């Protein structure tokens, strides 16, 4: 083991790799064509229908420019719709389309179930503790992010 195996940045990156792999495998097995970011976007839009794209980026802590491509793909799949913002005719607001709502309803139980696989090796109590600590450190470092949660 080298020194990186005891560094938070390396371990967080590895856990992210594991998370992406588990998510991708489970979605494929369920026949659901969604990435983690697409799931996050649909989930946030479901909770906050009609928000502008820039607000969506802040709601899921994702770079606004990169999120544009994600939204474009969701629109192309028929999962999200764009409408003119009634308060600012130059801007667009986003909504989950009926097909997106159906897909999100199929995906949610799969995503909930795979959380245990991401944190395999931990007891339920340890999982709770880790999640609490991850929330605490993520919230403390939010302002340092290039795409902060808003």
C-alpha atoms as a PDB file:
ATOM      1  CA  UNK A   1       0.000   0.000   0.000  1.00  0.00           C
ATOM      2  CA  UNK A   2       1.261   3.434  -0.873  1.00  0.00           C
ATOM      3  CA  UNK A   3       0.483   6.660   0.915  1.00  0.00           C
ATOM      4  CA  UNK A   4      -2.437   7.415  -1.418  1.00  0.00           C
ATOM      5  CA  UNK A   5      -4.368   4.491   0.057  1.00  0.00           C
ATOM      6  CA  UNK A   6      -4.782   6.517   3.235  1.00  0.00           C
ATOM      7  CA  UNK A   7      -5.726   9.793   1.560  1.00  0.00           C
ATOM      8  CA  UNK A   8      -9.308  11.048   1.523  1.00  0.00           C
ATOM      9  CA  UNK A   9      -9.159  12.251  -2.085  1.00  0.00           C
ATOM     10  CA  UNK A  10      -8.004   8.878  -3.385  1.00  0.00           C
ATOM     11  CA  UNK A  11     -10.558   6.960  -1.322  1.00  0.00           C
ATOM     12  CA  UNK A  12     -13.404   9.268  -2.358  1.00  0.00           C
ATOM     13  CA  UNK A  13     -12.392   8.862  -6.016  1.00  0.00           C
ATOM     14  CA  UNK A  14     -12.333   5.069  -5.630  1.00  0.00           C
ATOM     15  CA  UNK A  15     -15.721   5.052  -3.920  1.00  0.00           C
ATOM     16  CA  UNK A  16     -17.059   7.161  -6.792  1.00  0.00           C
ATOM     17  CA  UNK A  17     -15.687   4.603  -9.281  1.00  0.00           C
ATOM     18  CA  UNK A  18     -17.444   1.847  -7.362  1.00  0.00           C
ATOM     19  CA  UNK A  19     -20.660   3.890  -7.206  1.00  0.00           C
ATOM     20  CA  UNK A  20     -20.642   4.526 -10.969  1.00  0.00           C
ATOM     21  CA  UNK A  21     -19.953   0.852 -11.738  1.00  0.00           C
ATOM     22  CA  UNK A  22     -22.707  -0.430  -9.453  1.00  0.00           C
ATOM     23  CA  UNK A  23     -25.204   2.151 -10.727  1.00  0.00           C
ATOM     24  CA  UNK A  24     -24.394   1.424 -14.380  1.00  0.00           C
ATOM     25  CA  UNK A  25     -24.620  -2.348 -13.912  1.00  0.00           C
ATOM     26  CA  UNK A  26     -27.912  -2.201 -12.000  1.00  0.00           C
ATOM     27  CA  UNK A  27     -29.546   0.179 -14.457  1.00  0.00           C
ATOM     28  CA  UNK A  28     -28.493  -2.051 -17.367  1.00  0.00           C
ATOM     29  CA  UNK A  29     -29.816  -5.147 -15.588  1.00  0.00           C
ATOM     30  CA  UNK A  30     -33.143  -3.381 -15.035  1.00  0.00           C
ATOM     31  CA  UNK A  31     -33.269  -2.253 -18.671  1.00  0.00           C
ATOM     32  CA  UNK A  32     -33.149   1.407 -17.658  1.00  0.00           C
ATOM     33  CA  UNK A  33     -31.115   3.784 -19.823  1.00  0.00           C
ATOM     34  CA  UNK A  34     -30.078   6.455 -17.290  1.00  0.00           C
ATOM     35  CA  UNK A  35     -26.780   7.753 -15.964  1.00  0.00           C
ATOM     36  CA  UNK A  36     -26.309   8.894 -12.378  1.00  0.00           C
ATOM     37  CA  UNK A  37     -26.474  12.539 -13.428  1.00  0.00           C
ATOM     38  CA  UNK A  38     -29.599  11.962 -15.529  1.00  0.00           C
ATOM     39  CA  UNK A  39     -31.237  10.253 -12.547  1.00  0.00           C
ATOM     40  CA  UNK A  40     -30.257  13.164 -10.290  1.00  0.00           C
ATOM     41  CA  UNK A  41     -31.639  15.677 -12.796  1.00  0.00           C
ATOM     42  CA  UNK A  42     -34.949  13.822 -13.166  1.00  0.00           C
ATOM     43  CA  UNK A  43     -35.240  13.429  -9.420  1.00  0.00           C
ATOM     44  CA  UNK A  44     -34.584  17.140  -8.798  1.00  0.00           C
ATOM     45  CA  UNK A  45     -37.000  18.186 -11.556  1.00  0.00           C
ATOM     46  CA  UNK A  46     -39.631  15.899 -10.083  1.00  0.00           C
ATOM     47  CA  UNK A  47     -39.264  17.701  -6.755  1.00  0.00           C
ATOM     48  CA  UNK A  48     -39.015  21.188  -8.314  1.00  0.00           C
ATOM     49  CA  UNK A  49     -40.935  21.259 -11.599  1.00  0.00           C
ATOM     50  CA  UNK A  50     -40.540  24.333 -13.744  1.00  0.00           C
ATOM     51  CA  UNK A  51     -37.103  25.420 -12.588  1.00  0.00           C
ATOM     52  CA  UNK A  52     -34.623  27.017 -14.984  1.00  0.00           C
ATOM     53  CA  UNK A  53     -31.686  24.916 -16.153  1.00  0.00           C
ATOM     54  CA  UNK A  54     -29.181  26.989 -14.133  1.00  0.00           C
ATOM     55  CA  UNK A  55     -31.186  26.318 -10.970  1.00  0.00           C
ATOM     56  CA  UNK A  56     -31.245  22.622 -11.792  1.00  0.00           C
ATOM     57  CA  UNK A  57     -27.450  22.651 -12.017  1.00  0.00           C
ATOM     58  CA  UNK A  58     -27.267  24.196  -8.544  1.00  0.00           C
ATOM     59  CA  UNK A  59     -29.847  21.767  -7.170  1.00  0.00           C
ATOM     60  CA  UNK A  60     -27.690  18.759  -8.094  1.00  0.00           C
ATOM     61  CA  UNK A  61     -24.277  20.457  -7.724  1.00  0.00           C
ATOM     62  CA  UNK A  62     -23.369  20.041 -11.379  1.00  0.00           C
ATOM     63  CA  UNK A  63     -21.555  22.378 -13.731  1.00  0.00           C
ATOM     64  CA  UNK A  64     -24.189  24.409 -15.622  1.00  0.00           C
ATOM     65  CA  UNK A  65     -22.424  24.166 -18.987  1.00  0.00           C
ATOM     66  CA  UNK A  66     -22.044  20.395 -18.753  1.00  0.00           C
ATOM     67  CA  UNK A  67     -25.598  19.982 -17.504  1.00  0.00           C
ATOM     68  CA  UNK A  68     -26.802  21.521 -20.765  1.00  0.00           C
ATOM     69  CA  UNK A  69     -25.743  18.373 -22.611  1.00  0.00           C
ATOM     70  CA  UNK A  70     -27.399  16.188 -19.985  1.00  0.00           C
ATOM     71  CA  UNK A  71     -30.670  18.092 -20.370  1.00  0.00           C
ATOM     72  CA  UNK A  72     -30.393  17.944 -24.162  1.00  0.00           C
ATOM     73  CA  UNK A  73     -30.126  14.137 -23.956  1.00  0.00           C
ATOM     74  CA  UNK A  74     -33.086  13.922 -21.555  1.00  0.00           C
ATOM     75  CA  UNK A  75     -35.162  16.084 -23.908  1.00  0.00           C
ATOM     76  CA  UNK A  76     -34.104  13.957 -26.903  1.00  0.00           C
ATOM     77  CA  UNK A  77     -35.197  10.812 -25.025  1.00  0.00           C
ATOM     78  CA  UNK A  78     -38.593  12.406 -24.346  1.00  0.00           C
ATOM     79  CA  UNK A  79     -38.015  12.386 -20.585  1.00  0.00           C
ATOM     80  CA  UNK A  80     -37.880  16.166 -20.021  1.00  0.00           C
ATOM     81  CA  UNK A  81     -39.631  19.097 -21.668  1.00  0.00           C
ATOM     82  CA  UNK A  82     -38.514  22.719 -22.009  1.00  0.00           C
ATOM     83  CA  UNK A  83     -41.040  25.513 -21.901  1.00  0.00           C
ATOM     84  CA  UNK A  84     -40.767  29.272 -22.133  1.00  0.00           C
ATOM     85  CA  UNK A  85     -40.451  30.832 -18.704  1.00  0.00           C
ATOM     86  CA  UNK A  86     -43.644  32.859 -18.155  1.00  0.00           C
ATOM     87  CA  UNK A  87     -41.657  35.420 -16.093  1.00  0.00           C
ATOM     88  CA  UNK A  88     -38.818  35.783 -18.619  1.00  0.00           C
ATOM     89  CA  UNK A  89     -39.686  34.944 -22.222  1.00  0.00           C
ATOM     90  CA  UNK A  90     -35.964  34.616 -23.075  1.00  0.00           C
ATOM     91  CA  UNK A  91     -35.440  31.786 -20.585  1.00  0.00           C
ATOM     92  CA  UNK A  92     -36.655  28.186 -20.495  1.00  0.00           C
ATOM     93  CA  UNK A  93     -37.942  26.132 -17.604  1.00  0.00           C
ATOM     94  CA  UNK A  94     -37.797  22.356 -17.318  1.00  0.00           C
ATOM     95  CA  UNK A  95     -40.380  19.714 -16.488  1.00  0.00           C
ATOM     96  CA  UNK A  96     -40.334  15.932 -16.231  1.00  0.00           C
ATOM     97  CA  UNK A  97     -42.353  14.540 -19.142  1.00  0.00           C
ATOM     98  CA  UNK A  98     -44.799  11.672 -18.515  1.00  0.00           C
ATOM     99  CA  UNK A  99     -42.263   9.177 -19.927  1.00  0.00           C
ATOM    100  CA  UNK A 100     -39.647  10.617 -17.562  1.00  0.00           C
ATOM    101  CA  UNK A 101     -41.994  10.243 -14.616  1.00  0.00           C
ATOM    102  CA  UNK A 102     -42.619   6.606 -15.542  1.00  0.00           C
ATOM    103  CA  UNK A 103     -38.903   5.902 -15.937  1.00  0.00           C
ATOM    104  CA  UNK A 104     -38.092   7.674 -12.673  1.00  0.00           C
ATOM    105  CA  UNK A 105     -40.716   5.573 -10.878  1.00  0.00           C
ATOM    106  CA  UNK A 106     -39.059   2.421 -12.277  1.00  0.00           C
ATOM    107  CA  UNK A 107     -35.547   3.629 -11.449  1.00  0.00           C
ATOM    108  CA  UNK A 108     -36.071   4.825  -7.870  1.00  0.00           C
ATOM    109  CA  UNK A 109     -36.413   1.375  -6.251  1.00  0.00           C
ATOM    110  CA  UNK A 110     -33.363   0.129  -8.175  1.00  0.00           C
ATOM    111  CA  UNK A 111     -31.302   3.130  -7.067  1.00  0.00           C
ATOM    112  CA  UNK A 112     -32.439   2.758  -3.449  1.00  0.00           C
ATOM    113  CA  UNK A 113     -31.534  -0.938  -3.486  1.00  0.00           C
ATOM    114  CA  UNK A 114     -28.058  -0.424  -4.922  1.00  0.00           C
ATOM    115  CA  UNK A 115     -27.037   1.937  -2.113  1.00  0.00           C
ATOM    116  CA  UNK A 116     -26.205  -1.044   0.087  1.00  0.00           C
ATOM    117  CA  UNK A 117     -23.880  -2.428  -2.598  1.00  0.00           C
ATOM    118  CA  UNK A 118     -22.018   0.870  -2.821  1.00  0.00           C
ATOM    119  CA  UNK A 119     -21.377   0.712   0.924  1.00  0.00           C
ATOM    120  CA  UNK A 120     -20.851  -3.042   1.147  1.00  0.00           C
ATOM    121  CA  UNK A 121     -18.663  -4.145   4.006  1.00  0.00           C
ATOM    122  CA  UNK A 122     -20.305  -1.706   6.414  1.00  0.00           C
ATOM    123  CA  UNK A 123     -22.911  -2.521   9.018  1.00  0.00           C
ATOM    124  CA  UNK A 124     -26.161  -0.534   8.907  1.00  0.00           C
ATOM    125  CA  UNK A 125     -24.904   1.606  11.779  1.00  0.00           C
ATOM    126  CA  UNK A 126     -21.579   2.242  10.025  1.00  0.00           C
ATOM    127  CA  UNK A 127     -23.438   3.191   6.832  1.00  0.00           C
ATOM    128  CA  UNK A 128     -25.470   5.760   8.756  1.00  0.00           C
ATOM    129  CA  UNK A 129     -22.319   7.150  10.352  1.00  0.00           C
ATOM    130  CA  UNK A 130     -20.458   7.317   7.030  1.00  0.00           C
ATOM    131  CA  UNK A 131     -23.378   9.055   5.310  1.00  0.00           C
ATOM    132  CA  UNK A 132     -23.638  11.562   8.167  1.00  0.00           C
ATOM    133  CA  UNK A 133     -19.896  12.287   7.944  1.00  0.00           C
ATOM    134  CA  UNK A 134     -19.988  12.549   4.136  1.00  0.00           C
ATOM    135  CA  UNK A 135     -22.870  15.040   4.363  1.00  0.00           C
ATOM    136  CA  UNK A 136     -21.013  17.022   7.012  1.00  0.00           C
ATOM    137  CA  UNK A 137     -17.739  17.270   5.082  1.00  0.00           C
ATOM    138  CA  UNK A 138     -19.506  17.855   1.755  1.00  0.00           C
ATOM    139  CA  UNK A 139     -21.550  20.685   3.247  1.00  0.00           C
ATOM    140  CA  UNK A 140     -18.437  22.176   4.876  1.00  0.00           C
ATOM    141  CA  UNK A 141     -16.538  22.117   1.574  1.00  0.00           C
ATOM    142  CA  UNK A 142     -19.445  23.142  -0.683  1.00  0.00           C
ATOM    143  CA  UNK A 143     -18.081  26.633  -1.342  1.00  0.00           C
ATOM    144  CA  UNK A 144     -14.783  25.140  -2.558  1.00  0.00           C
ATOM    145  CA  UNK A 145     -16.537  23.229  -5.338  1.00  0.00           C
ATOM    146  CA  UNK A 146     -16.551  24.387  -8.950  1.00  0.00           C
ATOM    147  CA  UNK A 147     -20.220  23.339  -8.977  1.00  0.00           C
ATOM    148  CA  UNK A 148     -21.576  24.057  -5.497  1.00  0.00           C
ATOM    149  CA  UNK A 149     -24.924  22.835  -4.275  1.00  0.00           C
ATOM    150  CA  UNK A 150     -27.315  25.776  -4.165  1.00  0.00           C
END
